[in-house]
Coordinates of C-alpha atoms in Angstrom, one line a residue:
Chain A
D1 CA -106.1 -50.3 -29.7
G2 CA -109.8 -49.7 -28.9
G3 CA -111.6 -47.2 -30.9
I4 CA -114.2 -46.5 -33.6
T5 CA -113.6 -47.1 -37.3
Q6 CA -115.6 -45.3 -39.9
S7 CA -115.2 -46.3 -43.5
P8 CA -114.7 -45.1 -46.1
K9 CA -113.1 -41.8 -45.3
Y10 CA -114.4 -40.3 -48.6
L11 CA -117.4 -41.4 -50.5
F12 CA -118.9 -40.1 -53.8
R13 CA -122.3 -41.1 -55.0
K14 CA -124.7 -40.0 -57.8
E15 CA -127.9 -38.3 -56.9
G16 CA -130.7 -40.7 -56.3
Q17 CA -128.6 -43.6 -55.0
N18 CA -128.7 -44.9 -51.5
V19 CA -125.4 -45.2 -49.7
T20 CA -124.4 -46.9 -46.5
L21 CA -121.7 -45.6 -44.1
S22 CA -120.0 -48.0 -41.9
C23 CA -119.3 -47.6 -38.2
E24 CA -117.6 -50.2 -36.0
Q25 CA -116.4 -50.0 -32.4
N26 CA -114.4 -52.4 -30.2
L27 CA -114.8 -50.4 -27.0
N28 CA -117.7 -52.6 -25.7
H29 CA -119.9 -49.5 -25.6
D30 CA -123.6 -49.9 -25.4
A31 CA -124.6 -46.7 -27.1
M32 CA -123.8 -45.5 -30.6
Y33 CA -124.7 -42.3 -32.4
W34 CA -124.6 -40.7 -35.8
Y35 CA -124.1 -37.0 -36.2
R36 CA -123.9 -34.8 -39.3
Q37 CA -121.4 -31.9 -39.3
D38 CA -122.0 -28.9 -41.6
P39 CA -120.0 -25.7 -41.5
G40 CA -121.6 -23.2 -39.1
Q41 CA -124.2 -25.7 -37.9
G42 CA -122.1 -27.8 -35.5
L43 CA -123.1 -31.4 -35.0
R44 CA -126.7 -32.5 -35.4
L45 CA -127.9 -35.8 -34.2
I46 CA -129.3 -38.1 -36.9
Y47 CA -130.0 -41.4 -35.0
Y48 CA -128.8 -43.0 -31.8
S49 CA -129.0 -46.5 -30.3
Q50 CA -128.8 -47.3 -26.6
I51 CA -128.9 -51.0 -27.0
V52 CA -128.8 -53.7 -29.7
N53 CA -131.9 -54.0 -31.8
D54 CA -133.2 -50.6 -30.7
F55 CA -132.6 -47.1 -32.0
Q56 CA -134.3 -43.7 -31.9
K57 CA -134.5 -40.8 -34.2
G58 CA -132.5 -37.7 -33.5
D59 CA -133.2 -34.2 -34.6
I60 CA -132.6 -34.7 -38.4
A61 CA -133.6 -38.3 -39.1
E62 CA -135.6 -37.7 -42.3
G63 CA -133.9 -39.4 -45.3
Y64 CA -131.7 -41.6 -43.2
S65 CA -132.0 -45.1 -41.8
V66 CA -130.0 -47.2 -39.4
S67 CA -129.8 -50.7 -38.0
R68 CA -128.2 -52.1 -34.8
E69 CA -128.0 -55.9 -35.2
K70 CA -124.7 -56.2 -33.3
K71 CA -123.3 -54.2 -30.4
E72 CA -120.2 -53.4 -32.4
S73 CA -121.8 -52.0 -35.5
F74 CA -124.2 -49.2 -36.3
P75 CA -124.4 -48.6 -40.1
L76 CA -126.1 -45.5 -41.5
T77 CA -127.9 -45.5 -44.8
V78 CA -128.3 -42.2 -46.6
T79 CA -131.3 -42.6 -48.8
S80 CA -132.4 -40.8 -52.0
A81 CA -135.0 -39.1 -49.9
Q82 CA -132.4 -37.0 -48.1
K83 CA -132.5 -33.6 -49.8
N84 CA -129.1 -32.4 -49.0
P85 CA -126.9 -35.4 -48.3
T86 CA -123.4 -33.9 -49.0
A87 CA -121.9 -33.5 -45.6
F88 CA -119.3 -34.9 -43.1
Y89 CA -120.8 -37.7 -41.0
L90 CA -119.5 -38.6 -37.6
C91 CA -120.1 -41.8 -35.6
A92 CA -119.6 -41.9 -31.9
S93 CA -120.1 -44.3 -29.0
S94 CA -120.4 -44.2 -25.3
M95 CA -121.2 -46.2 -22.2
R96 CA -124.9 -46.3 -21.4
T97 CA -124.4 -43.3 -19.2
V98 CA -122.6 -40.3 -20.6
L99 CA -120.3 -40.0 -17.6
Y100 CA -117.2 -40.5 -19.7
G101 CA -118.4 -38.6 -22.7
Y102 CA -118.3 -39.9 -26.3
T103 CA -115.6 -41.5 -28.4
F104 CA -115.7 -40.3 -31.9
G105 CA -114.7 -41.8 -35.2
S106 CA -112.6 -40.0 -37.8
G107 CA -115.7 -39.4 -40.0
T108 CA -116.8 -40.0 -43.6
R109 CA -117.1 -37.2 -46.0
L110 CA -120.0 -37.9 -48.4
T111 CA -120.3 -36.0 -51.7
V112 CA -123.4 -36.5 -53.8
V113 CA -123.1 -35.3 -57.4
Chain B
A1 CA -136.0 -29.6 -26.4
Q2 CA -132.5 -28.7 -25.3
S3 CA -130.6 -26.1 -27.3
V4 CA -127.0 -24.9 -27.0
S5 CA -125.7 -21.5 -28.2
Q6 CA -122.1 -20.6 -28.9
H7 CA -122.1 -17.0 -29.9
N8 CA -118.5 -16.7 -30.9
H9 CA -118.2 -18.3 -34.4
H10 CA -114.7 -17.3 -35.2
V11 CA -112.1 -16.0 -32.7
I12 CA -108.6 -14.8 -33.6
L13 CA -106.0 -14.4 -30.9
S14 CA -102.3 -13.8 -30.6
E15 CA -100.2 -16.3 -28.7
A16 CA -100.2 -15.7 -25.0
A17 CA -103.6 -13.9 -25.1
S18 CA -106.3 -15.1 -22.7
L19 CA -109.3 -17.0 -24.1
E20 CA -112.9 -17.2 -23.1
L21 CA -115.5 -19.0 -25.3
G22 CA -119.1 -18.7 -24.5
C23 CA -121.6 -21.5 -24.2
N24 CA -125.3 -21.1 -23.1
Y25 CA -127.9 -23.8 -22.9
S26 CA -131.7 -23.7 -22.6
Y27 CA -132.8 -26.4 -20.2
G28 CA -132.9 -25.1 -16.6
G29 CA -132.8 -28.4 -14.7
T30 CA -130.0 -30.8 -14.1
V31 CA -127.6 -31.0 -17.0
N32 CA -124.2 -32.6 -17.7
L33 CA -121.9 -30.3 -19.7
F34 CA -119.0 -30.9 -22.0
W35 CA -116.4 -29.2 -24.1
Y36 CA -114.9 -31.0 -27.1
V37 CA -112.1 -29.9 -29.4
Q38 CA -111.5 -30.8 -33.0
Y39 CA -107.9 -30.1 -34.1
P40 CA -107.4 -29.9 -37.9
G41 CA -107.7 -33.3 -39.4
Q42 CA -108.2 -35.1 -36.1
H43 CA -111.0 -36.7 -34.2
L44 CA -113.2 -34.8 -31.8
Q45 CA -111.6 -35.1 -28.3
L46 CA -113.1 -34.5 -24.9
L47 CA -111.5 -31.4 -23.2
L48 CA -113.4 -31.4 -20.0
K49 CA -116.8 -32.2 -18.4
Y50 CA -119.0 -31.1 -15.6
F51 CA -121.5 -33.4 -13.8
S52 CA -121.7 -32.1 -10.2
G53 CA -119.7 -30.5 -7.4
D54 CA -117.2 -27.8 -7.9
P55 CA -118.5 -25.6 -10.7
L56 CA -115.0 -24.8 -11.9
V57 CA -113.7 -27.8 -13.8
K58 CA -110.2 -28.3 -15.1
G59 CA -109.5 -30.2 -18.3
I60 CA -106.6 -31.2 -20.5
K61 CA -104.0 -28.8 -22.0
G62 CA -104.6 -26.0 -19.4
F63 CA -108.3 -25.5 -20.2
E64 CA -110.9 -24.8 -17.6
A65 CA -114.6 -24.1 -17.6
E66 CA -117.1 -22.6 -15.1
F67 CA -120.6 -23.7 -14.7
I68 CA -122.9 -20.8 -13.7
K69 CA -126.4 -22.3 -13.2
S70 CA -128.1 -18.9 -12.8
K71 CA -126.8 -17.9 -16.2
F72 CA -127.3 -21.3 -18.0
S73 CA -123.6 -20.9 -19.0
F74 CA -120.5 -23.1 -19.2
N75 CA -117.8 -20.9 -20.6
L76 CA -114.4 -22.3 -21.6
R77 CA -111.2 -20.4 -20.6
K78 CA -107.5 -20.6 -20.9
P79 CA -105.2 -18.0 -19.5
S80 CA -102.6 -18.1 -22.2
V81 CA -103.3 -19.7 -25.6
Q82 CA -100.7 -21.4 -27.8
W83 CA -100.5 -21.7 -31.6
S84 CA -101.3 -25.4 -31.1
D85 CA -104.7 -24.5 -29.6
T86 CA -105.9 -23.6 -33.1
A87 CA -108.9 -25.8 -33.5
E88 CA -112.7 -25.8 -33.5
Y89 CA -114.3 -26.0 -30.0
F90 CA -117.8 -27.4 -29.4
C91 CA -119.9 -27.2 -26.3
A92 CA -122.3 -30.0 -25.6
V93 CA -125.1 -30.7 -23.1
N94 CA -126.8 -33.8 -21.9
G95 CA -130.3 -33.3 -20.5
P96 CA -133.1 -32.9 -19.6
P97 CA -134.0 -36.3 -18.0
G98 CA -135.3 -38.7 -20.6
T99 CA -132.7 -37.9 -23.1
A100 CA -130.5 -40.8 -21.9
S101 CA -127.0 -40.4 -23.1
K102 CA -127.9 -38.1 -26.0
L103 CA -125.7 -35.0 -26.4
T104 CA -126.8 -31.7 -28.0
F105 CA -124.0 -29.8 -29.5
G106 CA -123.5 -26.1 -30.2
T107 CA -122.5 -24.7 -33.6
G108 CA -118.9 -24.5 -32.6
T109 CA -116.3 -21.8 -32.3
R110 CA -113.3 -21.7 -34.7
L111 CA -110.2 -20.5 -32.8
Q112 CA -107.2 -19.2 -34.7
V113 CA -104.1 -18.5 -32.8
T114 CA -101.5 -16.4 -34.6
L115 CA -97.8 -16.3 -33.8

């Protein structure tokens, strides 16, 4: 089945450590996105990539980094510079146009202690 | 920058009641509009979308939404809700031009349907 796989589902890290969240898709979608979901704040865009080897900052990119070396993969690193990293992180993908909307992964819940 | 407002944060309805969830956006030009639903423990799923044409769009599970350009609104409706509609609903907007496929989401509305 085609879809998006995010791993792990739950992740715990100590404060001050960098952590990388995985996102893989087999939908042959060109574009991929990382959103952060917090209660009462909806989904806020962290980074997005329209094409391999290219990505743009979203609305809340500070403290995060990404790479897009392969079409299928768009990992997100939460760095120690992110002041409030505990959150639910969603990865999504789409065709280059948004005509068919996004396909979302099941998310990773990151807890920093 | 585009912004999306969902003024109803938490809605509680009895089964068979009618539903209307508000969504307003800020950019006044051409936009593409979406409603997504997140059932408890499940992925976000597309309910319906508007790109052009008939401003009344129908989606899955009996949902519909009306695009009113003059009001910058895209409200979601369902004539008779079911307990299984309990979920969080997100409005999303693509636009203005130059934002490519980026979607801006609202803060979400949590719908609780009681038996």
